[in-house]
PDB file of C-alpha atoms in Angstrom:
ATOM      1  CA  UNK A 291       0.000   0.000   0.000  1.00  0.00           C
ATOM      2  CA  UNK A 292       1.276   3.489  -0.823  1.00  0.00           C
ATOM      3  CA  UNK A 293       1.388   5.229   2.724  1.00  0.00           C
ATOM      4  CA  UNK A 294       2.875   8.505   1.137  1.00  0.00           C
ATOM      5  CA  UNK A 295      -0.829   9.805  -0.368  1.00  0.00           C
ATOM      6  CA  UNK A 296      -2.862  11.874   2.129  1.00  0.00           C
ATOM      7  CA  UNK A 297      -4.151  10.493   5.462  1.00  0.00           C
ATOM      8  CA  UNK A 298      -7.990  10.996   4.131  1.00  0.00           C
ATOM      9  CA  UNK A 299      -6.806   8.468   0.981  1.00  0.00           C
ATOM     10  CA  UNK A 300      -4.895   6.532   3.337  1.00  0.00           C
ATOM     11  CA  UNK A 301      -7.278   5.961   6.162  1.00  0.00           C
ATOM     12  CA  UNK A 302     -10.239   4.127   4.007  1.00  0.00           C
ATOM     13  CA  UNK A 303      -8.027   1.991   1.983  1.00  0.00           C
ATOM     14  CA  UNK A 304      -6.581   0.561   5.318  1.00  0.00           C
ATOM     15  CA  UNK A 305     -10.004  -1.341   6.156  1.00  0.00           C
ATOM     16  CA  UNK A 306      -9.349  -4.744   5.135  1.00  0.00           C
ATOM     17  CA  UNK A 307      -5.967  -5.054   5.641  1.00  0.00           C
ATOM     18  CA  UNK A 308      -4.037  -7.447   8.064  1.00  0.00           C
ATOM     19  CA  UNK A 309      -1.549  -5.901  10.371  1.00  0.00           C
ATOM     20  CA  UNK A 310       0.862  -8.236  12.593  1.00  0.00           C
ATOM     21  CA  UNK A 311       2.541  -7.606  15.360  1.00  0.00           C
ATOM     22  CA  UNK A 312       4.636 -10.540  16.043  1.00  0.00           C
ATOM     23  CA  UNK A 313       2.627 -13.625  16.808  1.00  0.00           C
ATOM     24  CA  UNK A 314      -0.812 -11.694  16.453  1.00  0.00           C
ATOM     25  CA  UNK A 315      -2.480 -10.499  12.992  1.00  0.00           C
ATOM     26  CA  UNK A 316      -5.614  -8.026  13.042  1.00  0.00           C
ATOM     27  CA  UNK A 317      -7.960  -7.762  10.181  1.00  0.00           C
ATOM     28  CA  UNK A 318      -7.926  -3.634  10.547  1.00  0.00           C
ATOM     29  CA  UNK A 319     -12.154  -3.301  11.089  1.00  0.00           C
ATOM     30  CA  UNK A 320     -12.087   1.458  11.856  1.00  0.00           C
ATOM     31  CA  UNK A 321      -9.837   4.006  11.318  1.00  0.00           C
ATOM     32  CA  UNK A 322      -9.327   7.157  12.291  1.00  0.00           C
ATOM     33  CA  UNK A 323      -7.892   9.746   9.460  1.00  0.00           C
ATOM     34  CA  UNK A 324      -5.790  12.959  11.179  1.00  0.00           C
ATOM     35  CA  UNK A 325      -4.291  15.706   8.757  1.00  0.00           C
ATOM     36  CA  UNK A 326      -1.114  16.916  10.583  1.00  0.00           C
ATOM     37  CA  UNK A 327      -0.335  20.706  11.023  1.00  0.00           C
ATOM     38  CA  UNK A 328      -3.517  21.170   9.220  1.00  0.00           C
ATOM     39  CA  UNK A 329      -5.780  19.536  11.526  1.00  0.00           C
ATOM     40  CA  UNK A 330      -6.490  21.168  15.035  1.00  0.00           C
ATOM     41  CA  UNK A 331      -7.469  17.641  16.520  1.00  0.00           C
ATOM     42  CA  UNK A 332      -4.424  15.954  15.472  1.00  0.00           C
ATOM     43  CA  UNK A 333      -0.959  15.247  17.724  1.00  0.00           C
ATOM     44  CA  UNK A 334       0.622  17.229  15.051  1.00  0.00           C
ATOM     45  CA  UNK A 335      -1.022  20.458  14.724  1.00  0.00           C
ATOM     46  CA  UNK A 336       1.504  22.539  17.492  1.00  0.00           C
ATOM     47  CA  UNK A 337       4.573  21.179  15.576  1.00  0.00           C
ATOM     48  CA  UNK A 338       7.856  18.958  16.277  1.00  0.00           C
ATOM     49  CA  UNK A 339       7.729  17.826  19.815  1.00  0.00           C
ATOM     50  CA  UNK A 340      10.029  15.462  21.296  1.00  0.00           C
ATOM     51  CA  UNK A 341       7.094  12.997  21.950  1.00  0.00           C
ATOM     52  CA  UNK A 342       5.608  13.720  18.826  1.00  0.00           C
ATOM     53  CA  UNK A 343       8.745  13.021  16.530  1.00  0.00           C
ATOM     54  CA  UNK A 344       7.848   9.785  14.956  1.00  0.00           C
ATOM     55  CA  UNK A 345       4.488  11.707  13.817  1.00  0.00           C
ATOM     56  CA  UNK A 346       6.936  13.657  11.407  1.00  0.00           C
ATOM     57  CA  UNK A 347       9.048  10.638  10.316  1.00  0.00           C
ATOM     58  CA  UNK A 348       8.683   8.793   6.770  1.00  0.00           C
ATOM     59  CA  UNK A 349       5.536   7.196   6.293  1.00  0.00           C
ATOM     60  CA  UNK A 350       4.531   3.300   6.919  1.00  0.00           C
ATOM     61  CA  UNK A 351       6.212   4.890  10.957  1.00  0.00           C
ATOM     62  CA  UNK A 352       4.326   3.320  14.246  1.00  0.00           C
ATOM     63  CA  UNK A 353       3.350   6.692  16.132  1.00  0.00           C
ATOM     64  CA  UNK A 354       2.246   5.370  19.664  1.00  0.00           C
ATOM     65  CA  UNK A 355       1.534   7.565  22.479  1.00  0.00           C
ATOM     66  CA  UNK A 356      -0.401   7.034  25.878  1.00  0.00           C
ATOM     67  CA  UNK A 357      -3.880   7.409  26.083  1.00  0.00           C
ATOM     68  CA  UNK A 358      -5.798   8.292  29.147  1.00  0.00           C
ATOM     69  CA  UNK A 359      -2.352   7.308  31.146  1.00  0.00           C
ATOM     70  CA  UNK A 360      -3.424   3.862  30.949  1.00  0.00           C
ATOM     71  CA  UNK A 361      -4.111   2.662  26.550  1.00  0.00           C
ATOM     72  CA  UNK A 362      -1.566   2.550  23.942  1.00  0.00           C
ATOM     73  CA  UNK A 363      -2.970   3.947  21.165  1.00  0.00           C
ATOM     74  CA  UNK A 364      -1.465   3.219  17.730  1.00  0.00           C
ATOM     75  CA  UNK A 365      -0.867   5.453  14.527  1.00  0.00           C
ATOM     76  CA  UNK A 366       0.181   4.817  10.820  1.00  0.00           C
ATOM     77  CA  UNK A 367       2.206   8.022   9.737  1.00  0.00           C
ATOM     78  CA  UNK A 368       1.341   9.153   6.147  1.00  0.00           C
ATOM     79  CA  UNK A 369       1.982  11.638   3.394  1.00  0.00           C
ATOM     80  CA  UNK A 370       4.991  13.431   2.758  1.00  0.00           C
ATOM     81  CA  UNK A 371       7.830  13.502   5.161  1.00  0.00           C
ATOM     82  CA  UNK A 372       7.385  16.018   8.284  1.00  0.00           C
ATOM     83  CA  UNK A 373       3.764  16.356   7.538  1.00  0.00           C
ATOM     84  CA  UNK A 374       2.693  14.752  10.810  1.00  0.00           C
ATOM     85  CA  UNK A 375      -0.500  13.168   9.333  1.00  0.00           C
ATOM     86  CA  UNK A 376      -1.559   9.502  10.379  1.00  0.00           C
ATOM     87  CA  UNK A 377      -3.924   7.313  10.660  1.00  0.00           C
ATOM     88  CA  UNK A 378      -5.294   6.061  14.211  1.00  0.00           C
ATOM     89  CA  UNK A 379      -6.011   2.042  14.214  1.00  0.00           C
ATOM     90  CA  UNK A 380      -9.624   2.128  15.842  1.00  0.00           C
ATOM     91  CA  UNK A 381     -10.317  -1.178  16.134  1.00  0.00           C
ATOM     92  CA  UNK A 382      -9.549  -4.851  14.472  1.00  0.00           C
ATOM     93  CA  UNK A 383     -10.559  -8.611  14.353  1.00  0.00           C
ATOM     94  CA  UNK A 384      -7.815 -10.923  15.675  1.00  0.00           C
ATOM     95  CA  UNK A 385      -7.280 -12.972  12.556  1.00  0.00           C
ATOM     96  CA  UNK A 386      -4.408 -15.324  13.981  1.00  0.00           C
ATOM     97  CA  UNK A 387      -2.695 -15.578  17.167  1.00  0.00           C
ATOM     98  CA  UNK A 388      -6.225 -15.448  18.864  1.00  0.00           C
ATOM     99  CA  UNK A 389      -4.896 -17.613  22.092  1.00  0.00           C
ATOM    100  CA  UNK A 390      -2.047 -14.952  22.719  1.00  0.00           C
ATOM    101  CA  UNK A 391      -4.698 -12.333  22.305  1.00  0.00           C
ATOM    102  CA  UNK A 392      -7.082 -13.820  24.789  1.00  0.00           C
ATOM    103  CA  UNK A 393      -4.333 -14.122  27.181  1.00  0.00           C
ATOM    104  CA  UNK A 394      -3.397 -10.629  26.910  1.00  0.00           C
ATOM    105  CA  UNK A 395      -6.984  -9.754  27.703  1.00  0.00           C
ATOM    106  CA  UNK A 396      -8.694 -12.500  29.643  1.00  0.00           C
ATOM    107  CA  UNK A 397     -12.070 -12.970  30.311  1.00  0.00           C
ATOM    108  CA  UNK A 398     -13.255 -10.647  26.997  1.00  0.00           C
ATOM    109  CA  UNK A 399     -15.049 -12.188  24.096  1.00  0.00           C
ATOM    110  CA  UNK A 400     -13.318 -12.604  20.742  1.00  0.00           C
ATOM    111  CA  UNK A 401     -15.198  -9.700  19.018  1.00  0.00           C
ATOM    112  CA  UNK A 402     -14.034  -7.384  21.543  1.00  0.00           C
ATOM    113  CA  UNK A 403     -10.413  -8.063  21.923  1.00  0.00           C
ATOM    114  CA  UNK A 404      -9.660  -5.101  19.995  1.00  0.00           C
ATOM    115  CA  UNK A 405     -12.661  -2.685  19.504  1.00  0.00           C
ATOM    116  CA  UNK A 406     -11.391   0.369  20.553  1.00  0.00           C
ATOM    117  CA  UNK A 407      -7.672   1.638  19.876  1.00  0.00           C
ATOM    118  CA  UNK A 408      -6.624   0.738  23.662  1.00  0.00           C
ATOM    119  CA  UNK A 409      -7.901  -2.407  23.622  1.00  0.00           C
ATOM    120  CA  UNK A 410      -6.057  -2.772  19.893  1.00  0.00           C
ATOM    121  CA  UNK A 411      -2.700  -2.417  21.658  1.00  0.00           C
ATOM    122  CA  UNK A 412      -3.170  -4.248  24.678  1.00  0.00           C
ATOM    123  CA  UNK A 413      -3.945  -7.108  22.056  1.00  0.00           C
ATOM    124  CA  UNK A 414      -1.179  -6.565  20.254  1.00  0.00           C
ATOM    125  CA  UNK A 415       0.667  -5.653  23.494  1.00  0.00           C
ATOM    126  CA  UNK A 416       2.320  -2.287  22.204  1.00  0.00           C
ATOM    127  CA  UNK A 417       4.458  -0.324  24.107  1.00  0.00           C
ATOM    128  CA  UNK A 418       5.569   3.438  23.996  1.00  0.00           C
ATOM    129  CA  UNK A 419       9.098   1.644  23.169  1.00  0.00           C
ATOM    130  CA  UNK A 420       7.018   0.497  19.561  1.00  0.00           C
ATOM    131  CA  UNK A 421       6.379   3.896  18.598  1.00  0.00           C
ATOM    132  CA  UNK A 422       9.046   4.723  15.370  1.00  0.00           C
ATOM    133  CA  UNK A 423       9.292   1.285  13.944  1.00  0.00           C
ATOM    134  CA  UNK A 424       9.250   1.388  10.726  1.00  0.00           C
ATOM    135  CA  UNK A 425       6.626  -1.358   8.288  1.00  0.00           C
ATOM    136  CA  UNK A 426       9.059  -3.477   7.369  1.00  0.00           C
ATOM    137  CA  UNK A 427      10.449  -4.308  10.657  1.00  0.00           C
ATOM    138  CA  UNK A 428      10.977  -7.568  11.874  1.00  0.00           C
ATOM    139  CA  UNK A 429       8.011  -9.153  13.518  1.00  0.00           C
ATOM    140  CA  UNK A 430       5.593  -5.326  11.958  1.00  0.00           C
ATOM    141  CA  UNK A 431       3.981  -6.362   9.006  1.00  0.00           C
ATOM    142  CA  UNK A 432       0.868  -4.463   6.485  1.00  0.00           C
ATOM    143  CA  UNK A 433      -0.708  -7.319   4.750  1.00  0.00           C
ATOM    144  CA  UNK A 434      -3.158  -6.448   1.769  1.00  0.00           C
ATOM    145  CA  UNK A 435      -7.147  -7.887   2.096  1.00  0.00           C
ATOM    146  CA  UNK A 436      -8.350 -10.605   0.972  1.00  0.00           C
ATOM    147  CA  UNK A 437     -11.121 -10.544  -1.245  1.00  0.00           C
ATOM    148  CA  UNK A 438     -13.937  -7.563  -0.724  1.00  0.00           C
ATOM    149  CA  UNK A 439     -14.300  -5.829   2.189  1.00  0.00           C
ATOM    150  CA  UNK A 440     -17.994  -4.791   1.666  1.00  0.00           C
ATOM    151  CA  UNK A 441     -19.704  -1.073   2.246  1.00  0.00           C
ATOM    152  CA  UNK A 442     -17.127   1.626   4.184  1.00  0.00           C
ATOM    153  CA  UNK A 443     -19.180   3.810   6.434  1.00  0.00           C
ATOM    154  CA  UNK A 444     -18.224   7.459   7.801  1.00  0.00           C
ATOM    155  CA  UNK A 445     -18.558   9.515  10.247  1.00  0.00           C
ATOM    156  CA  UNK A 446     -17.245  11.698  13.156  1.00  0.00           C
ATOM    157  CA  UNK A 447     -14.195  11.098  14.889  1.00  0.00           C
ATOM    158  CA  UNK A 448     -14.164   9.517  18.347  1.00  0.00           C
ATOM    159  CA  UNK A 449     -13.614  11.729  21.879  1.00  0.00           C
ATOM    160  CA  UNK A 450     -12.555  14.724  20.130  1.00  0.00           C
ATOM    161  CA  UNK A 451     -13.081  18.162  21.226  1.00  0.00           C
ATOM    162  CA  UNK A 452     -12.344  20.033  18.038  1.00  0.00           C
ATOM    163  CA  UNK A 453     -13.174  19.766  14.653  1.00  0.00           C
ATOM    164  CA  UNK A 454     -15.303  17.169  16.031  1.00  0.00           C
ATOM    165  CA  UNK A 455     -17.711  17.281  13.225  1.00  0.00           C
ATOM    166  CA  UNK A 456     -15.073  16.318  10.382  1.00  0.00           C
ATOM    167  CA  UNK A 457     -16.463  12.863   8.872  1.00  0.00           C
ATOM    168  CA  UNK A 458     -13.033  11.301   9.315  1.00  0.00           C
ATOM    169  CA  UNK A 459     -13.409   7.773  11.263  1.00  0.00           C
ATOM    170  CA  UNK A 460     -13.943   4.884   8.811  1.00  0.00           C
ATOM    171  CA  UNK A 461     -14.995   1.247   9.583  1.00  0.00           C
ATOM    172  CA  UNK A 462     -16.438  -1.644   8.051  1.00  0.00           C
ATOM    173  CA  UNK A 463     -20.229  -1.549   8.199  1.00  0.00           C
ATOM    174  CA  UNK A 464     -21.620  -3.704  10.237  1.00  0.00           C
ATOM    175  CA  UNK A 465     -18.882  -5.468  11.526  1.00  0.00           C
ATOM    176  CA  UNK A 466     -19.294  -6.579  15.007  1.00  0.00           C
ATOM    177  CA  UNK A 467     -15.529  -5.354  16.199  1.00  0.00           C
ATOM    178  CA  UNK A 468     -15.913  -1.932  15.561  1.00  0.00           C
ATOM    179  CA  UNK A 469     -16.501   0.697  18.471  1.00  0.00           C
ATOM    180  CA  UNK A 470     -19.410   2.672  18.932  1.00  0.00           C
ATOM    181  CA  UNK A 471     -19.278   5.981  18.677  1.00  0.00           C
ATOM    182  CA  UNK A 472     -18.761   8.123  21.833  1.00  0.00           C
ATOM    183  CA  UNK A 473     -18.918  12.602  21.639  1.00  0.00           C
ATOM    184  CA  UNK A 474     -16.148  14.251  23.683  1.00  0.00           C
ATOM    185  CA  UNK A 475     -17.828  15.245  27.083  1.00  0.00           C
ATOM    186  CA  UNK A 476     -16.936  18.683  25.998  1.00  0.00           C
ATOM    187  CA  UNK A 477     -19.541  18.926  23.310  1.00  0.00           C
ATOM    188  CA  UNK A 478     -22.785  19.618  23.125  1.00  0.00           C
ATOM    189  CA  UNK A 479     -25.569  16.901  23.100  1.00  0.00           C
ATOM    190  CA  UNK A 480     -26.062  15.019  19.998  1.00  0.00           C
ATOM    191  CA  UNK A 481     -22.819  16.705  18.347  1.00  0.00           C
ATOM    192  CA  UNK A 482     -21.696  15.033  15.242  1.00  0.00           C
ATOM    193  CA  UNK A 483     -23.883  12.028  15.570  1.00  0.00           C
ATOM    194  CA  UNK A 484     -25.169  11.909  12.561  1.00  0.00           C
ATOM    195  CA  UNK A 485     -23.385   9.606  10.052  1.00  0.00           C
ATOM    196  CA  UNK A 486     -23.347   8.323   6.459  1.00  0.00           C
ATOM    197  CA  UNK A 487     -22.610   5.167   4.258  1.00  0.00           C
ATOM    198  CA  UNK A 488     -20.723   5.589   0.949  1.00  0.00           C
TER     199      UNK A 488
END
């Protein structure tokens, strides 16, 4: 897949695809598209930080950062080179390595062992120490789908406070893995709730 094209090309044309992380493989199921500098909900938008570096490294980069203080929260950098656009893995069915996966989170049924980009890296047991390896890697693969992946729905972006309304979250409709949709606190009622199927 060509990871250099913009983060709203990008973030679609991930559903479908297999990502592994050592002994564990995730069919990615929602997505998350974020537009660097350009974007005022995105890690990006104040610039180079030191914990923000890997956001402005070459794309097909793991950007993971700490969610919460608790969830590691994985990213796909994008585009060009120091544009510090990704794309957020949402949520994903464990397609092999399911017992290692279950062990990692005990007690929680299949179709939730990764809905939700927390419980995506505690399934694939991420680290902050993952963030700026590179696709590629050993044991960090991108695996292309197999066969169709059926009608991509859109809609607003999870938990943010700004540019909340921005139809940028992707998932496979009507698979049982991806999250539901949660509003930041800090918006209104009913803000961005309203989606659409393309």
């Amino acid at each position: 897949m060509d990871l250099t094209r913009d983060s709203l090309t990008v973030a679609p044309e991930l559903l479908g695809t297999r990502l592994r992380v050592g002994a564990v493989t995730l069919r990615i199921t929602e997505v998350e598209a974020y537009h660097g500098a350009a974007d005022p909900a995105a890690h990006a938008y104040r610039g180079w930080r030191p914990h923000t570096r890997h956001l402005f490294e070459a794309p097909g980069t793991l950007y993971c950062y700490r969610s919460y203080g608790i969830h590691i929260c994985a990213n796909l950098v994008c585009g060009p080179i120091g544009s510090g656009s990704a794309v957020l893995l949402r949520a994903g069915e464990v397609v092999d390595g399911l017992d290692i996966a279950r062990a990692r989170r005990p007690g929680v049924p299949d179709v939730r062992l990764a809905r939700g980009p927390g419980c995506l890296g505690q399934a694939l047991a991420l680290t902050l120490d993952d963030s700026g390896r590179r696709l590629g890697d050993p044991e960090l693969e991108l695996l292309p789908r197999t066969g169709e992946v059926g009608p991509i729905a859109t809609g607003p972006r999870v938990g943010v406070s700004v540019a909340a309304t921005r139809p940028w979250r992707f998932w496979l409709a009507g698979d049982p893995t991806v999250s539901p949709y949660r509003a930041s606190p800090r918006l209104g009622r009913g803000a961005g709730a309203v989606t659409e199927k393309k």
